[in-house]
Coordinates of C-alpha atoms and ligand atoms in Angstrom, one line a residue:
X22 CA -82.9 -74.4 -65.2
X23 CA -82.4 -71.2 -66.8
X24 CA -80.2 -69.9 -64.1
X25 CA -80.6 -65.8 -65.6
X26 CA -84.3 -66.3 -65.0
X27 CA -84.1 -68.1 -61.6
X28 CA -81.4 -65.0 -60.3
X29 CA -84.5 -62.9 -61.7
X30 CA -86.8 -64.3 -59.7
X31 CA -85.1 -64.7 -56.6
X32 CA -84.0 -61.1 -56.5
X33 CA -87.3 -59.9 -57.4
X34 CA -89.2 -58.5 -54.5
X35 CA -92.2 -60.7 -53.9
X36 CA -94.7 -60.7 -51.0
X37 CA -95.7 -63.9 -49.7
X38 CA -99.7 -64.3 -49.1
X39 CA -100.6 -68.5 -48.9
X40 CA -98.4 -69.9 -46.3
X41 CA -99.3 -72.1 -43.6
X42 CA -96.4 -71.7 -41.1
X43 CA -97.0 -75.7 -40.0
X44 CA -96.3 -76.7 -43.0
X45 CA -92.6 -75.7 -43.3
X46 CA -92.4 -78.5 -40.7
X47 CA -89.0 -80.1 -42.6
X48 CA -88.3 -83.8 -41.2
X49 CA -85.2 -82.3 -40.4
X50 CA -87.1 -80.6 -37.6
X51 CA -89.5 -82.9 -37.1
X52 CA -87.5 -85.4 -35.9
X53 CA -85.3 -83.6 -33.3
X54 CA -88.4 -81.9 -31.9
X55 CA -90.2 -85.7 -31.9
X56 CA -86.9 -86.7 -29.2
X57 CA -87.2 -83.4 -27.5
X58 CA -90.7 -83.8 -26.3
X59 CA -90.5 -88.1 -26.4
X60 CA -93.1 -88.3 -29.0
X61 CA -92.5 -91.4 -31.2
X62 CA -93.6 -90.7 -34.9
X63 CA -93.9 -93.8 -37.2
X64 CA -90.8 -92.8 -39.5
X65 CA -87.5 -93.5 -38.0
X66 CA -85.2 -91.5 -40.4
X67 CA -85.9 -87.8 -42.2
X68 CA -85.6 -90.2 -45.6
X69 CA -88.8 -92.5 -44.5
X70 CA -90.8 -89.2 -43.0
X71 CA -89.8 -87.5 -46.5
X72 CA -91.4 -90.8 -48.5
X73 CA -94.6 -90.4 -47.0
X74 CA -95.6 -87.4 -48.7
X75 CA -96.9 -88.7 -51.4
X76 CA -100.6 -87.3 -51.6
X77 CA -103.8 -88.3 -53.4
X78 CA -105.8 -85.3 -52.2
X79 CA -106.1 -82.8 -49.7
X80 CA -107.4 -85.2 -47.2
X81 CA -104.2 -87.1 -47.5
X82 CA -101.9 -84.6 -47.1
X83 CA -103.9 -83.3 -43.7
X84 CA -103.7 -86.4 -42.2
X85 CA -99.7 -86.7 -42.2
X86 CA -99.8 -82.8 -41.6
X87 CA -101.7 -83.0 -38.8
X88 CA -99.9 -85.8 -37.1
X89 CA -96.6 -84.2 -37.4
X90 CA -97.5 -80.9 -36.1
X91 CA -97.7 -82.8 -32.8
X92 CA -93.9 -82.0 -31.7
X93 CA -94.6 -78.7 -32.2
X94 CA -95.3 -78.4 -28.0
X95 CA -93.9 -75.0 -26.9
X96 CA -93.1 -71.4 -27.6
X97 CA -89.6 -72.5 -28.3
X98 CA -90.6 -74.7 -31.3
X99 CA -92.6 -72.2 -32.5
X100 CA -90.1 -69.8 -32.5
X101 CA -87.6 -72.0 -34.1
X102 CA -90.3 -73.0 -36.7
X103 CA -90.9 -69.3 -37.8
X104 CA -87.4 -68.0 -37.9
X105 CA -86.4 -71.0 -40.2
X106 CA -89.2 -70.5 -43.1
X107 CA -88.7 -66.2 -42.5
X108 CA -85.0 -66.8 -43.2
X109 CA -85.1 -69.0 -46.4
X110 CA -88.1 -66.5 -47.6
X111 CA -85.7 -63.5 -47.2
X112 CA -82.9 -65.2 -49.3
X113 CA -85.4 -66.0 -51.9
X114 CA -86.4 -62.3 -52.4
X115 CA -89.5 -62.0 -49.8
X116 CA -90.1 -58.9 -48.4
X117 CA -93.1 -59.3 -46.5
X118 CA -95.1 -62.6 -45.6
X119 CA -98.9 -63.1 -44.1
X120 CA -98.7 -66.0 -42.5
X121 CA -101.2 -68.8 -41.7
X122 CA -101.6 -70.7 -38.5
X123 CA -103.9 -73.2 -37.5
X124 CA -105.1 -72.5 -33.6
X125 CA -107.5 -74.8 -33.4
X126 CA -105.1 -77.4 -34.0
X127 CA -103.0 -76.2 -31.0
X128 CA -105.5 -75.5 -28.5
X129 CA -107.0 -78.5 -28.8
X130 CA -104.0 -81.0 -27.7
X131 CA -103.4 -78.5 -25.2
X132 CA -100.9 -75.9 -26.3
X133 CA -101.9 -72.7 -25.6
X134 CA -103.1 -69.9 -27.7
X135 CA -100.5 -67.6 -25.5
X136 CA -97.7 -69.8 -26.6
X137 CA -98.3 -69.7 -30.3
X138 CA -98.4 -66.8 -30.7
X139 CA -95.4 -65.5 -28.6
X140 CA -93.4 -68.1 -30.4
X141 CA -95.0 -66.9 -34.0
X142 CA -94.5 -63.2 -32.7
X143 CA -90.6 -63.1 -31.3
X144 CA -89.6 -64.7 -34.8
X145 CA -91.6 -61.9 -36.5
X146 CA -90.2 -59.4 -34.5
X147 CA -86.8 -60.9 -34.9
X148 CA -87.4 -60.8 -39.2
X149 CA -88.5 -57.2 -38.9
X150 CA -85.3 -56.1 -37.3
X151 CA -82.6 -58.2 -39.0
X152 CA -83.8 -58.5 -43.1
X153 CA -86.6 -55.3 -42.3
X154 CA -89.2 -58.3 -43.5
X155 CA -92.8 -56.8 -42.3
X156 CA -95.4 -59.5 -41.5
X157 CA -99.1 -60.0 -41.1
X158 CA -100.4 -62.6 -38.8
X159 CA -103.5 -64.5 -39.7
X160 CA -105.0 -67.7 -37.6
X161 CA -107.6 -69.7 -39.7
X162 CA -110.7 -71.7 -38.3
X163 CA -110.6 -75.3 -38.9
X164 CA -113.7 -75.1 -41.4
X165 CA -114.4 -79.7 -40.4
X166 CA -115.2 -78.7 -36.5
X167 CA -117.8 -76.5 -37.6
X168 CA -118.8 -73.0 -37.1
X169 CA -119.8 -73.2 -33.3
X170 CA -115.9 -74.5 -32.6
X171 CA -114.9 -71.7 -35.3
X172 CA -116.7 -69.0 -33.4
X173 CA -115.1 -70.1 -29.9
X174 CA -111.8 -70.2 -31.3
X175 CA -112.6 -66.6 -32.3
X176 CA -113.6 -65.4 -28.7
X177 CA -110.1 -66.6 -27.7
X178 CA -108.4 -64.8 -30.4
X179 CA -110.1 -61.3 -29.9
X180 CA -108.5 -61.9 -26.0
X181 CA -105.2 -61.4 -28.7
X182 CA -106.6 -59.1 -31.2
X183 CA -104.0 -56.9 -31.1
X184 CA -101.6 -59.6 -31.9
X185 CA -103.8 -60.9 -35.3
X186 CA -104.1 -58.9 -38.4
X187 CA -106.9 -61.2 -39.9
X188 CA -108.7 -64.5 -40.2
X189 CA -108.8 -67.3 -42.6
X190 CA -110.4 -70.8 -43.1
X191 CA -109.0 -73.8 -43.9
X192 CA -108.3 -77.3 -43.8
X193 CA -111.1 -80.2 -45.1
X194 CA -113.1 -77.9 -47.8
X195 CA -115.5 -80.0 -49.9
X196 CA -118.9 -80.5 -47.3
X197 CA -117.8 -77.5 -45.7
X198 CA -119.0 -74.5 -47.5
X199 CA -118.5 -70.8 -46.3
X200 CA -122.0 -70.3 -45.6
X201 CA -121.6 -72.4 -42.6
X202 CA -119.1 -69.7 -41.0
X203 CA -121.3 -66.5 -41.8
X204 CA -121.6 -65.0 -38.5
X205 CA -118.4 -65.5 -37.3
X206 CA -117.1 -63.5 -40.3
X207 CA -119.5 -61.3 -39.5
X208 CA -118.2 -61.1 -35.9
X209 CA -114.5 -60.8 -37.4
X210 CA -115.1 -58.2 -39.8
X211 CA -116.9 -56.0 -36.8
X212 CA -113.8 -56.8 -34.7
X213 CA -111.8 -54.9 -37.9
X214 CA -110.1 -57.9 -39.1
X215 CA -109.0 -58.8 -42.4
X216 CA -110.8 -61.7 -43.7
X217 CA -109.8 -64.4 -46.6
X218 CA -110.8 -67.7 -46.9
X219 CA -109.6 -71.0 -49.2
X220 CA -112.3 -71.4 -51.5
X221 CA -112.3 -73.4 -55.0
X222 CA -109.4 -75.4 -54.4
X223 CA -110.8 -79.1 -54.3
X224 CA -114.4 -77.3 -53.7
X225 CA -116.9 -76.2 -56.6
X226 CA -116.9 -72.8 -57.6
X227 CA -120.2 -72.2 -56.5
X228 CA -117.8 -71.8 -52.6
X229 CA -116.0 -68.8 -54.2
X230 CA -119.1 -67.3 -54.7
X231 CA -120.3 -67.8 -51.0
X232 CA -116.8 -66.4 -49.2
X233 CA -117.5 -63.0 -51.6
X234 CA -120.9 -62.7 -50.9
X235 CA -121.3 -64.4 -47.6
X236 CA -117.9 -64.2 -45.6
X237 CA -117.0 -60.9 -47.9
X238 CA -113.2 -61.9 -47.9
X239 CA -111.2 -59.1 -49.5
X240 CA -108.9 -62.2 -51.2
X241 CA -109.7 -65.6 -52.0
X242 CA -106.7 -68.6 -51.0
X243 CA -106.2 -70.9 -54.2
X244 CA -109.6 -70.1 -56.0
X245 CA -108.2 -71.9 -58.7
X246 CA -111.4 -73.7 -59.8
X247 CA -113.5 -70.3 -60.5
X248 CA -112.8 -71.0 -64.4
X249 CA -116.0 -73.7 -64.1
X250 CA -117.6 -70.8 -64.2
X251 CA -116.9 -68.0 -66.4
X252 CA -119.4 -65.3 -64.8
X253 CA -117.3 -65.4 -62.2
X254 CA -113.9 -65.4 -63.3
X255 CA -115.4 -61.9 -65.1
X256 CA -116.7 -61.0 -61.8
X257 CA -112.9 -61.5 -60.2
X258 CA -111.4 -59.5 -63.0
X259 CA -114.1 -56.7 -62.7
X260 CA -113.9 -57.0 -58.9
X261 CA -110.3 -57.2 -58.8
X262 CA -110.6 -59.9 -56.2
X263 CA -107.1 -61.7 -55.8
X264 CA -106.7 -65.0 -55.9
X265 CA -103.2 -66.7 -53.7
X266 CA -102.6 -69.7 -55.8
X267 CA -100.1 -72.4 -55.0
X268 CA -99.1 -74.3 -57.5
X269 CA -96.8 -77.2 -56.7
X270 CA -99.3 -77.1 -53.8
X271 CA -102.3 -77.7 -56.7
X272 CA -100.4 -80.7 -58.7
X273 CA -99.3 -82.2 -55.0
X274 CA -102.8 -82.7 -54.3
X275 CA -104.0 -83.6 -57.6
X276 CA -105.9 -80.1 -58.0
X277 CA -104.1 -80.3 -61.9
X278 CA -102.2 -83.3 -62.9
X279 CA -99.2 -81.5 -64.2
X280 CA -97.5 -78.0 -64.2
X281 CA -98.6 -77.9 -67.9
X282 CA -102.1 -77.8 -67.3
X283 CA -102.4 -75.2 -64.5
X284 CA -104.6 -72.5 -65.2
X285 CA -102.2 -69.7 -63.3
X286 CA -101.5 -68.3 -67.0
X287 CA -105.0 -68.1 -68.7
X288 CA -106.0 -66.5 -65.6
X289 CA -103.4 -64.1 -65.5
X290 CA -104.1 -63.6 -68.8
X291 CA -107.5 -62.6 -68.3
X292 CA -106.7 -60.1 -66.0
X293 CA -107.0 -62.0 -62.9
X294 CA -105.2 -60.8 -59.9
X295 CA -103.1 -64.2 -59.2
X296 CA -100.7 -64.3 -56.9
X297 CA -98.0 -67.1 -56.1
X298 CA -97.4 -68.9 -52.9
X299 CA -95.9 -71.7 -51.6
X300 CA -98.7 -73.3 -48.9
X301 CA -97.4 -75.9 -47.5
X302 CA -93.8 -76.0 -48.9
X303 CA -92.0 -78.6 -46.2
X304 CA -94.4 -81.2 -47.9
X305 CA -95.1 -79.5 -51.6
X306 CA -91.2 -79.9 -52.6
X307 CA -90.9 -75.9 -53.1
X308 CA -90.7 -72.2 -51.4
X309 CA -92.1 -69.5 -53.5
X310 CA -89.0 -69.1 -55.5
X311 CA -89.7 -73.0 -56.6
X312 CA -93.3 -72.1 -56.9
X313 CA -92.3 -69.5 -59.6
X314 CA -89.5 -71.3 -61.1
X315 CA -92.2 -74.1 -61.6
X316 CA -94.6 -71.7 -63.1
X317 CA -92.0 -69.9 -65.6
X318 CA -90.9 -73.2 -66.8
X319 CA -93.8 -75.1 -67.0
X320 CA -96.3 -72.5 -68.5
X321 CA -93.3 -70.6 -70.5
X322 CA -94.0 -67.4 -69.0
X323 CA -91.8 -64.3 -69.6
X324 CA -89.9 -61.7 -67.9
X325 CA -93.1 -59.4 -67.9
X326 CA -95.3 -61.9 -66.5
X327 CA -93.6 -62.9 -63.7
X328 CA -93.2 -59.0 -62.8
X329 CA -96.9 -59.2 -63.4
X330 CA -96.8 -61.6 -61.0
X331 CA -94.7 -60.2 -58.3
X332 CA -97.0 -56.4 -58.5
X333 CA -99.9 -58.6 -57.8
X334 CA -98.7 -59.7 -54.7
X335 CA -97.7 -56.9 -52.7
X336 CA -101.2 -55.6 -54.7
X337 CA -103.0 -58.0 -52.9
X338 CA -101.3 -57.7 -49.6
X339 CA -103.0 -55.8 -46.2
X340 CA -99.6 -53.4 -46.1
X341 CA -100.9 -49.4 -46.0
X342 CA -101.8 -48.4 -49.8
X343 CA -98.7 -46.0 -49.9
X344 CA -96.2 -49.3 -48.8
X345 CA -98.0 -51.4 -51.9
X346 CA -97.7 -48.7 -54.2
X347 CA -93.5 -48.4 -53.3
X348 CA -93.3 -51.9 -53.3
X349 CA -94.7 -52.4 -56.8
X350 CA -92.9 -49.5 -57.8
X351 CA -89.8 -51.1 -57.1
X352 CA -90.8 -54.1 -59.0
X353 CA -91.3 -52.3 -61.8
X354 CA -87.6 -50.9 -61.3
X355 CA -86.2 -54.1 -60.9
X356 CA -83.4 -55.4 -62.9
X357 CA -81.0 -58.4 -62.0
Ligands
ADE404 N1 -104.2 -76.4 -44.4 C1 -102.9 -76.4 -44.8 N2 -102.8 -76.4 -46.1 C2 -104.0 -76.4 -46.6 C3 -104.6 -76.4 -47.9 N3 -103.8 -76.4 -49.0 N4 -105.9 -76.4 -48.1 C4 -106.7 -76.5 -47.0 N5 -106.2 -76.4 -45.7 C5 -104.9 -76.4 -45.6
ZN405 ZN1 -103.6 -73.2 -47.8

């Protein structure tokens, strides 16, 4: 590694935008929370739980994601979840992280919403006062149990709204396209949320399309497959639509093959407002200084276009216009 450009990076300030906070679930959590709550996983050691994650496609990786986010039981585990992935962020230059969680998931074997959130919350808070990290918080539906589920799972979060900043969609995408979740968006956006969705990572296209027109997100997660269609990739640049890519996220899942061949730098190139994020980085093998690292090296980008890079993010982010603009001010001023 070119250790000048990696001290670059890292003390470059970068915003985080794509990051589920269940999957910084290490095995080295995993396991003691497993014993804590008597839940026996099928991988005795953090070595075994580590060789599972090896993923063939999205599907794949949800399965073993899912099944580990089973220990996570109380607030406490929440807590201890969060403050973990805030503090490695902060010593890899992030400044300010929206952050992903999956309710469905929680609520449904029985945790409650109310825990979540005050275990998501206190290691926020926490963040904020020691590294002065600011935060948005953003629950996604579970796009596989449908809209009806989606739009329950809404009613309970507007009993919160003043806990949430936004709301996503995730999880299985291909069969379930944002058309299906319409009116909840509709309901959201009325409730003044923020709204994104994952569109075009394993999905055509043709599903990017749908969450601008239909859900009218304000940024799409991963969107990496819009080059199938170059009317909209003109529309994104036009638009100014960012796009939260992940890419050690895209080649775990088989998205691209290799680091070579990810798009991140033709896109960027034509005038795309990419972003870089880690998603799932407990099972991906990287935070979002890996993420970039990975980028740099693999698609030879310079100094500038990791800059580029950096300004997009806090672009893209729901801070206050005047908070982006000092924020990519100061990454303009940056210098190791
Ligand atoms: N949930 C967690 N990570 C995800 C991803 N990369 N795509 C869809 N759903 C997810
Ligand atoms: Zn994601």
């Amino acid at each position: 590694m070119d250790s000048s450009m990696g001290a670059f990076i890292r003390g470059l300030p970068k915003a985080e935008l794509h990051l589920h906070i269940e999957g910084t679930l290490e095995p080295e959590l995993a396991l003691p929370l497993a014993r804590k709550h008597g839940i026996v996983l099928p991988y005795a050691s953090v070595e075994e739980l580590r060789q599972a994650y090896e993923f063939t496609s999205l599907q794949s990786f949800l399965d073993i994601y899912y099944a580990a986010t089973d220990v996570l039981r109380d607030a406490g585990d929440f807590e201890v979840l969060t403050s973990a992935y805030l503090k490695r962020a902060h010593e890899q230059g992030v400044v300010h992280v929206e952050l992903f969680f999956d309710p469905q998931v929680h609520t449904g074997r029985g945790v409650a919403l109310a825990s979540v959130l005050s275990g998501l919350t206190r290691a926020l808070e926490q963040a904020s006062h020691a590294y002065g990290m600011t935060h948005r918080l953003i629950p996604c539906f579970i796009r596989n149990l449908g809209a009806d589920a989606a739009m329950q799972a809404l009613d309970e979060l507007l009993a919160h709204r003043s806990e949430i900043d936004g709301v996503g969609l995730d999880s299985t995408e291909c069969g379930y396209p944002p058309s299906l979740f319409r009116q909840v968006y509709d309901r959201a956006r009325r409730a003044g949320l923020q709204v994104v969705a994952h569109a075009g990572e394993e999905g055509p296209a043709a599903y990017i399309g749908e969450a601008l027109d239909l859900l009218r997100v304000q940024r799409v997660d991963h969107g990496v497959r819009c080059e199938e269609d170059p009317a909209l990739v003109d529309r994104l640049v036009r638009e100014r639509v960012p796009l939260t890519v992940c890419p050690l996220s895209n080649i775990r899942l088989k998205v691209f093959d290799r680091i070579e061949s990810h798009n991140l730098k033709r896109l960027l190139d034509a005038g795309v407002c990419v972003t870089v994020n880690s998603d799932d980085p407990a099972y991906f093998g990287g935070y979002v200084l890996e993420n970039y690292l990975a980028v740099q090296q693999g698609l030879n980008l310079s100094a500038q276009q990791i800059r580029a890079l950096a300004r997009n993010s806090f672009e893209a982010s729901f801070l206050p216009p005047e908070q982006r603009q000092r924020w990519m001010t100061a990454v303009d001023q940056y210098r190791a």
